[in-house]
Amino acid sequence: VQLQASGGGLVQAGGSLRLSCTTSGRTFSSNAMGWFRQAPGKEREFVAAISRSGGTTSYADSVKGRFTISRDNAKNTVYLQMNSLKPEDTAVYYCAADSRASTMSLSKSSSRYDYWGQGTLVTVSS
């Protein structure tokens, strides 16, 4: 499985961005998907995750109510809609796939995910 993230960029505080992550292969719908981020000098942290079917989602408290994760299994793509962006959201955002997830499960732990994209940089100016 190969993951390609895109959609990052520079945005002012209060603005919006939508990240996309497209995967190769025919097994996208078999993977739970997650977004993580890593700010300079900080550890990678969980942002959001979505189950294989899309029926279950989870968010970090810091983004709840502002970010929305979704997926289109027909397009092999997972999205992260980010609204009301804050300077503290500045980070490299990574998408990841958990190929061992059951239908409705998802994980907030990066160790659970076995495939990772290359990351896309999001910079929020104040």
mmCIF file with all atom_site columns, C-alpha atoms in Angstrom:
data_model
loop_
_atom_site.group_PDB
_atom_site.id
_atom_site.type_symbol
_atom_site.label_atom_id
_atom_site.label_alt_id
_atom_site.label_comp_id
_atom_site.label_asym_id
_atom_site.label_entity_id
_atom_site.label_seq_id
_atom_site.pdbx_PDB_ins_code
_atom_site.Cartn_x
_atom_site.Cartn_y
_atom_site.Cartn_z
_atom_site.occupancy
_atom_site.B_iso_or_equiv
_atom_site.pdbx_formal_charge
_atom_site.auth_seq_id
_atom_site.auth_comp_id
_atom_site.auth_asym_id
_atom_site.auth_atom_id
_atom_site.pdbx_PDB_model_num
ATOM 1   C CA . VAL A 1 1   ? 0.000   0.000  0.000  1.00 0.00 ? 1   VAL A CA 1
ATOM 2   C CA . GLN A 1 2   ? 1.353   3.404  -0.965 1.00 0.00 ? 2   GLN A CA 1
ATOM 3   C CA . LEU A 1 3   ? -0.120  6.601  0.427  1.00 0.00 ? 3   LEU A CA 1
ATOM 4   C CA . GLN A 1 4   ? 0.152   10.053 -1.140 1.00 0.00 ? 4   GLN A CA 1
ATOM 5   C CA . ALA A 1 5   ? -0.915  13.048 0.938  1.00 0.00 ? 5   ALA A CA 1
ATOM 6   C CA . SER A 1 6   ? -1.618  16.452 -0.555 1.00 0.00 ? 6   SER A CA 1
ATOM 7   C CA . GLY A 1 7   ? -3.413  19.696 0.142  1.00 0.00 ? 7   GLY A CA 1
ATOM 8   C CA . GLY A 1 8   ? -1.104  21.343 2.626  1.00 0.00 ? 8   GLY A CA 1
ATOM 9   C CA . GLY A 1 9   ? -0.084  24.952 2.385  1.00 0.00 ? 9   GLY A CA 1
ATOM 10  C CA . LEU A 1 10  ? 0.022   28.339 4.054  1.00 0.00 ? 10  LEU A CA 1
ATOM 11  C CA . VAL A 1 11  ? -3.196  29.734 5.477  1.00 0.00 ? 11  VAL A CA 1
ATOM 12  C CA . GLN A 1 12  ? -4.123  32.518 7.856  1.00 0.00 ? 12  GLN A CA 1
ATOM 13  C CA . ALA A 1 13  ? -5.567  31.772 11.258 1.00 0.00 ? 13  ALA A CA 1
ATOM 14  C CA . GLY A 1 14  ? -9.295  31.137 10.972 1.00 0.00 ? 14  GLY A CA 1
ATOM 15  C CA . GLY A 1 15  ? -8.927  29.759 7.471  1.00 0.00 ? 15  GLY A CA 1
ATOM 16  C CA . SER A 1 16  ? -9.565  26.313 6.066  1.00 0.00 ? 16  SER A CA 1
ATOM 17  C CA . LEU A 1 17  ? -7.693  23.602 4.213  1.00 0.00 ? 17  LEU A CA 1
ATOM 18  C CA . ARG A 1 18  ? -8.646  20.159 2.994  1.00 0.00 ? 18  ARG A CA 1
ATOM 19  C CA . LEU A 1 19  ? -6.027  17.445 2.994  1.00 0.00 ? 19  LEU A CA 1
ATOM 20  C CA . SER A 1 20  ? -6.349  14.411 0.774  1.00 0.00 ? 20  SER A CA 1
ATOM 21  C CA . CYS A 1 21  ? -4.607  11.068 0.961  1.00 0.00 ? 21  CYS A CA 1
ATOM 22  C CA . THR A 1 22  ? -4.866  8.725  -1.981 1.00 0.00 ? 22  THR A CA 1
ATOM 23  C CA . THR A 1 23  ? -3.776  5.120  -1.713 1.00 0.00 ? 23  THR A CA 1
ATOM 24  C CA . SER A 1 24  ? -2.667  2.655  -4.316 1.00 0.00 ? 24  SER A CA 1
ATOM 25  C CA . GLY A 1 25  ? -3.859  -0.899 -4.530 1.00 0.00 ? 25  GLY A CA 1
ATOM 26  C CA . ARG A 1 26  ? -7.266  -2.522 -4.313 1.00 0.00 ? 26  ARG A CA 1
ATOM 27  C CA . THR A 1 27  ? -7.447  -2.879 -0.540 1.00 0.00 ? 27  THR A CA 1
ATOM 28  C CA . PHE A 1 28  ? -8.291  0.682  0.533  1.00 0.00 ? 28  PHE A CA 1
ATOM 29  C CA . SER A 1 29  ? -11.688 -0.265 1.932  1.00 0.00 ? 29  SER A CA 1
ATOM 30  C CA . SER A 1 30  ? -10.002 -2.916 4.081  1.00 0.00 ? 30  SER A CA 1
ATOM 31  C CA . ASN A 1 31  ? -7.947  -0.291 5.923  1.00 0.00 ? 31  ASN A CA 1
ATOM 32  C CA . ALA A 1 32  ? -8.864  1.943  8.800  1.00 0.00 ? 32  ALA A CA 1
ATOM 33  C CA . MET A 1 33  ? -7.277  5.311  8.093  1.00 0.00 ? 33  MET A CA 1
ATOM 34  C CA . GLY A 1 34  ? -5.780  7.936  10.320 1.00 0.00 ? 34  GLY A CA 1
ATOM 35  C CA . TRP A 1 35  ? -4.240  11.380 10.239 1.00 0.00 ? 35  TRP A CA 1
ATOM 36  C CA . PHE A 1 36  ? -1.358  12.300 12.502 1.00 0.00 ? 36  PHE A CA 1
ATOM 37  C CA . ARG A 1 37  ? 0.739   15.440 12.726 1.00 0.00 ? 37  ARG A CA 1
ATOM 38  C CA . GLN A 1 38  ? 4.168   16.444 13.918 1.00 0.00 ? 38  GLN A CA 1
ATOM 39  C CA . ALA A 1 39  ? 5.085   19.995 14.802 1.00 0.00 ? 39  ALA A CA 1
ATOM 40  C CA . PRO A 1 40  ? 8.714   21.147 14.911 1.00 0.00 ? 40  PRO A CA 1
ATOM 41  C CA . GLY A 1 41  ? 10.420  19.846 18.024 1.00 0.00 ? 41  GLY A CA 1
ATOM 42  C CA . LYS A 1 42  ? 7.414   17.802 19.086 1.00 0.00 ? 42  LYS A CA 1
ATOM 43  C CA . GLU A 1 43  ? 6.399   14.175 18.882 1.00 0.00 ? 43  GLU A CA 1
ATOM 44  C CA . ARG A 1 44  ? 3.968   12.908 16.317 1.00 0.00 ? 44  ARG A CA 1
ATOM 45  C CA . GLU A 1 45  ? 0.406   13.073 17.610 1.00 0.00 ? 45  GLU A CA 1
ATOM 46  C CA . PHE A 1 46  ? -2.952  11.648 16.675 1.00 0.00 ? 46  PHE A CA 1
ATOM 47  C CA . VAL A 1 47  ? -5.387  13.929 14.864 1.00 0.00 ? 47  VAL A CA 1
ATOM 48  C CA . ALA A 1 48  ? -8.266  11.836 13.534 1.00 0.00 ? 48  ALA A CA 1
ATOM 49  C CA . ALA A 1 49  ? -9.184  8.335  12.414 1.00 0.00 ? 49  ALA A CA 1
ATOM 50  C CA . ILE A 1 50  ? -11.957 6.664  10.468 1.00 0.00 ? 50  ILE A CA 1
ATOM 51  C CA . SER A 1 51  ? -13.038 3.040  10.332 1.00 0.00 ? 51  SER A CA 1
ATOM 52  C CA . ARG A 1 52  ? -13.048 0.908  7.203  1.00 0.00 ? 52  ARG A CA 1
ATOM 53  C CA . SER A 1 53  ? -16.675 1.633  6.433  1.00 0.00 ? 53  SER A CA 1
ATOM 54  C CA . GLY A 1 54  ? -16.530 5.256  7.513  1.00 0.00 ? 54  GLY A CA 1
ATOM 55  C CA . GLY A 1 55  ? -19.159 4.614  10.142 1.00 0.00 ? 55  GLY A CA 1
ATOM 56  C CA . THR A 1 56  ? -16.884 5.366  13.086 1.00 0.00 ? 56  THR A CA 1
ATOM 57  C CA . THR A 1 57  ? -14.635 8.364  13.544 1.00 0.00 ? 57  THR A CA 1
ATOM 58  C CA . SER A 1 58  ? -12.457 9.682  16.337 1.00 0.00 ? 58  SER A CA 1
ATOM 59  C CA . TYR A 1 59  ? -10.720 12.993 16.935 1.00 0.00 ? 59  TYR A CA 1
ATOM 60  C CA . ALA A 1 60  ? -8.111  14.461 19.190 1.00 0.00 ? 60  ALA A CA 1
ATOM 61  C CA . ASP A 1 61  ? -9.627  16.872 21.682 1.00 0.00 ? 61  ASP A CA 1
ATOM 62  C CA . SER A 1 62  ? -7.562  19.696 20.214 1.00 0.00 ? 62  SER A CA 1
ATOM 63  C CA . VAL A 1 63  ? -9.288  19.448 16.818 1.00 0.00 ? 63  VAL A CA 1
ATOM 64  C CA . LYS A 1 64  ? -12.747 18.226 17.765 1.00 0.00 ? 64  LYS A CA 1
ATOM 65  C CA . GLY A 1 65  ? -15.417 20.443 16.264 1.00 0.00 ? 65  GLY A CA 1
ATOM 66  C CA . ARG A 1 66  ? -12.978 22.004 13.793 1.00 0.00 ? 66  ARG A CA 1
ATOM 67  C CA . PHE A 1 67  ? -11.680 19.048 11.753 1.00 0.00 ? 67  PHE A CA 1
ATOM 68  C CA . THR A 1 68  ? -13.659 16.404 9.906  1.00 0.00 ? 68  THR A CA 1
ATOM 69  C CA . ILE A 1 69  ? -12.288 13.139 8.575  1.00 0.00 ? 69  ILE A CA 1
ATOM 70  C CA . SER A 1 70  ? -14.079 11.352 5.757  1.00 0.00 ? 70  SER A CA 1
ATOM 71  C CA . ARG A 1 71  ? -13.355 8.760  3.120  1.00 0.00 ? 71  ARG A CA 1
ATOM 72  C CA . ASP A 1 72  ? -14.441 7.820  -0.371 1.00 0.00 ? 72  ASP A CA 1
ATOM 73  C CA . ASN A 1 73  ? -13.748 4.145  -0.871 1.00 0.00 ? 73  ASN A CA 1
ATOM 74  C CA . ALA A 1 74  ? -14.586 4.381  -4.561 1.00 0.00 ? 74  ALA A CA 1
ATOM 75  C CA . LYS A 1 75  ? -11.753 6.899  -4.992 1.00 0.00 ? 75  LYS A CA 1
ATOM 76  C CA . ASN A 1 76  ? -9.340  5.220  -2.548 1.00 0.00 ? 76  ASN A CA 1
ATOM 77  C CA . THR A 1 77  ? -9.078  8.553  -0.763 1.00 0.00 ? 77  THR A CA 1
ATOM 78  C CA . VAL A 1 78  ? -9.347  9.817  2.791  1.00 0.00 ? 78  VAL A CA 1
ATOM 79  C CA . TYR A 1 79  ? -9.862  13.498 3.531  1.00 0.00 ? 79  TYR A CA 1
ATOM 80  C CA . LEU A 1 80  ? -9.234  15.820 6.439  1.00 0.00 ? 80  LEU A CA 1
ATOM 81  C CA . GLN A 1 81  ? -11.285 18.998 6.306  1.00 0.00 ? 81  GLN A CA 1
ATOM 82  C CA . MET A 1 82  ? -9.682  21.552 8.605  1.00 0.00 ? 82  MET A CA 1
ATOM 83  C CA . ASN A 1 83  ? -11.644 24.652 9.574  1.00 0.00 ? 83  ASN A CA 1
ATOM 84  C CA . SER A 1 84  ? -10.975 27.482 12.011 1.00 0.00 ? 84  SER A CA 1
ATOM 85  C CA . LEU A 1 85  ? -7.280  26.793 11.790 1.00 0.00 ? 85  LEU A CA 1
ATOM 86  C CA . LYS A 1 86  ? -5.003  28.038 14.551 1.00 0.00 ? 86  LYS A CA 1
ATOM 87  C CA . PRO A 1 87  ? -1.254  28.700 14.554 1.00 0.00 ? 87  PRO A CA 1
ATOM 88  C CA . GLU A 1 88  ? -0.843  25.689 16.845 1.00 0.00 ? 88  GLU A CA 1
ATOM 89  C CA . ASP A 1 89  ? -2.167  23.483 14.033 1.00 0.00 ? 89  ASP A CA 1
ATOM 90  C CA . THR A 1 90  ? 1.064   24.150 12.129 1.00 0.00 ? 90  THR A CA 1
ATOM 91  C CA . ALA A 1 91  ? 2.715   20.791 11.488 1.00 0.00 ? 91  ALA A CA 1
ATOM 92  C CA . VAL A 1 92  ? 3.520   18.159 8.937  1.00 0.00 ? 92  VAL A CA 1
ATOM 93  C CA . TYR A 1 93  ? 0.397   16.054 8.525  1.00 0.00 ? 93  TYR A CA 1
ATOM 94  C CA . TYR A 1 94  ? 0.690   12.353 7.779  1.00 0.00 ? 94  TYR A CA 1
ATOM 95  C CA . CYS A 1 95  ? -1.948  9.907  6.639  1.00 0.00 ? 95  CYS A CA 1
ATOM 96  C CA . ALA A 1 96  ? -1.661  6.303  7.697  1.00 0.00 ? 96  ALA A CA 1
ATOM 97  C CA . ALA A 1 97  ? -3.375  2.989  7.047  1.00 0.00 ? 97  ALA A CA 1
ATOM 98  C CA . ASP A 1 98  ? -4.168  0.185  9.460  1.00 0.00 ? 98  ASP A CA 1
ATOM 99  C CA . SER A 1 99  ? -4.510  -2.921 7.347  1.00 0.00 ? 99  SER A CA 1
ATOM 100 C CA . ARG A 1 100 ? -5.429  -5.134 10.295 1.00 0.00 ? 100 ARG A CA 1
ATOM 101 C CA . ALA A 1 101 ? -8.433  -3.214 11.545 1.00 0.00 ? 101 ALA A CA 1
ATOM 102 C CA . SER A 1 102 ? -11.793 -4.893 11.866 1.00 0.00 ? 102 SER A CA 1
ATOM 103 C CA . THR A 1 103 ? -14.824 -3.341 10.242 1.00 0.00 ? 103 THR A CA 1
ATOM 104 C CA . MET A 1 104 ? -15.772 -0.769 12.870 1.00 0.00 ? 104 MET A CA 1
ATOM 105 C CA . SER A 1 105 ? -12.511 -0.406 14.769 1.00 0.00 ? 105 SER A CA 1
ATOM 106 C CA . LEU A 1 106 ? -9.970  2.380  14.662 1.00 0.00 ? 106 LEU A CA 1
ATOM 107 C CA . SER A 1 107 ? -6.961  3.351  16.683 1.00 0.00 ? 107 SER A CA 1
ATOM 108 C CA . LYS A 1 108 ? -5.391  6.529  18.033 1.00 0.00 ? 108 LYS A CA 1
ATOM 109 C CA . SER A 1 109 ? -2.021  4.859  18.413 1.00 0.00 ? 109 SER A CA 1
ATOM 110 C CA . SER A 1 110 ? 0.547   5.431  15.693 1.00 0.00 ? 110 SER A CA 1
ATOM 111 C CA . SER A 1 111 ? 2.037   2.006  16.381 1.00 0.00 ? 111 SER A CA 1
ATOM 112 C CA . ARG A 1 112 ? -1.138  0.401  15.104 1.00 0.00 ? 112 ARG A CA 1
ATOM 113 C CA . TYR A 1 113 ? -0.705  1.817  11.600 1.00 0.00 ? 113 TYR A CA 1
ATOM 114 C CA . ASP A 1 114 ? 1.502   -0.121 9.231  1.00 0.00 ? 114 ASP A CA 1
ATOM 115 C CA . TYR A 1 115 ? 1.553   2.145  6.173  1.00 0.00 ? 115 TYR A CA 1
ATOM 116 C CA . TRP A 1 116 ? 2.401   5.844  6.123  1.00 0.00 ? 116 TRP A CA 1
ATOM 117 C CA . GLY A 1 117 ? 2.378   8.625  3.584  1.00 0.00 ? 117 GLY A CA 1
ATOM 118 C CA . GLN A 1 118 ? 5.166   11.127 3.111  1.00 0.00 ? 118 GLN A CA 1
ATOM 119 C CA . GLY A 1 119 ? 3.495   14.037 4.891  1.00 0.00 ? 119 GLY A CA 1
ATOM 120 C CA . THR A 1 120 ? 2.193   17.409 3.783  1.00 0.00 ? 120 THR A CA 1
ATOM 121 C CA . LEU A 1 121 ? 3.092   20.666 5.504  1.00 0.00 ? 121 LEU A CA 1
ATOM 122 C CA . VAL A 1 122 ? 0.387   22.898 6.937  1.00 0.00 ? 122 VAL A CA 1
ATOM 123 C CA . THR A 1 123 ? 1.439   26.345 8.104  1.00 0.00 ? 123 THR A CA 1
ATOM 124 C CA . VAL A 1 124 ? -1.040  28.608 9.870  1.00 0.00 ? 124 VAL A CA 1
ATOM 125 C CA . SER A 1 125 ? -0.005  32.225 10.257 1.00 0.00 ? 125 SER A CA 1
ATOM 126 C CA . SER A 1 126 ? -1.316  34.457 13.012 1.00 0.00 ? 126 SER A CA 1
#
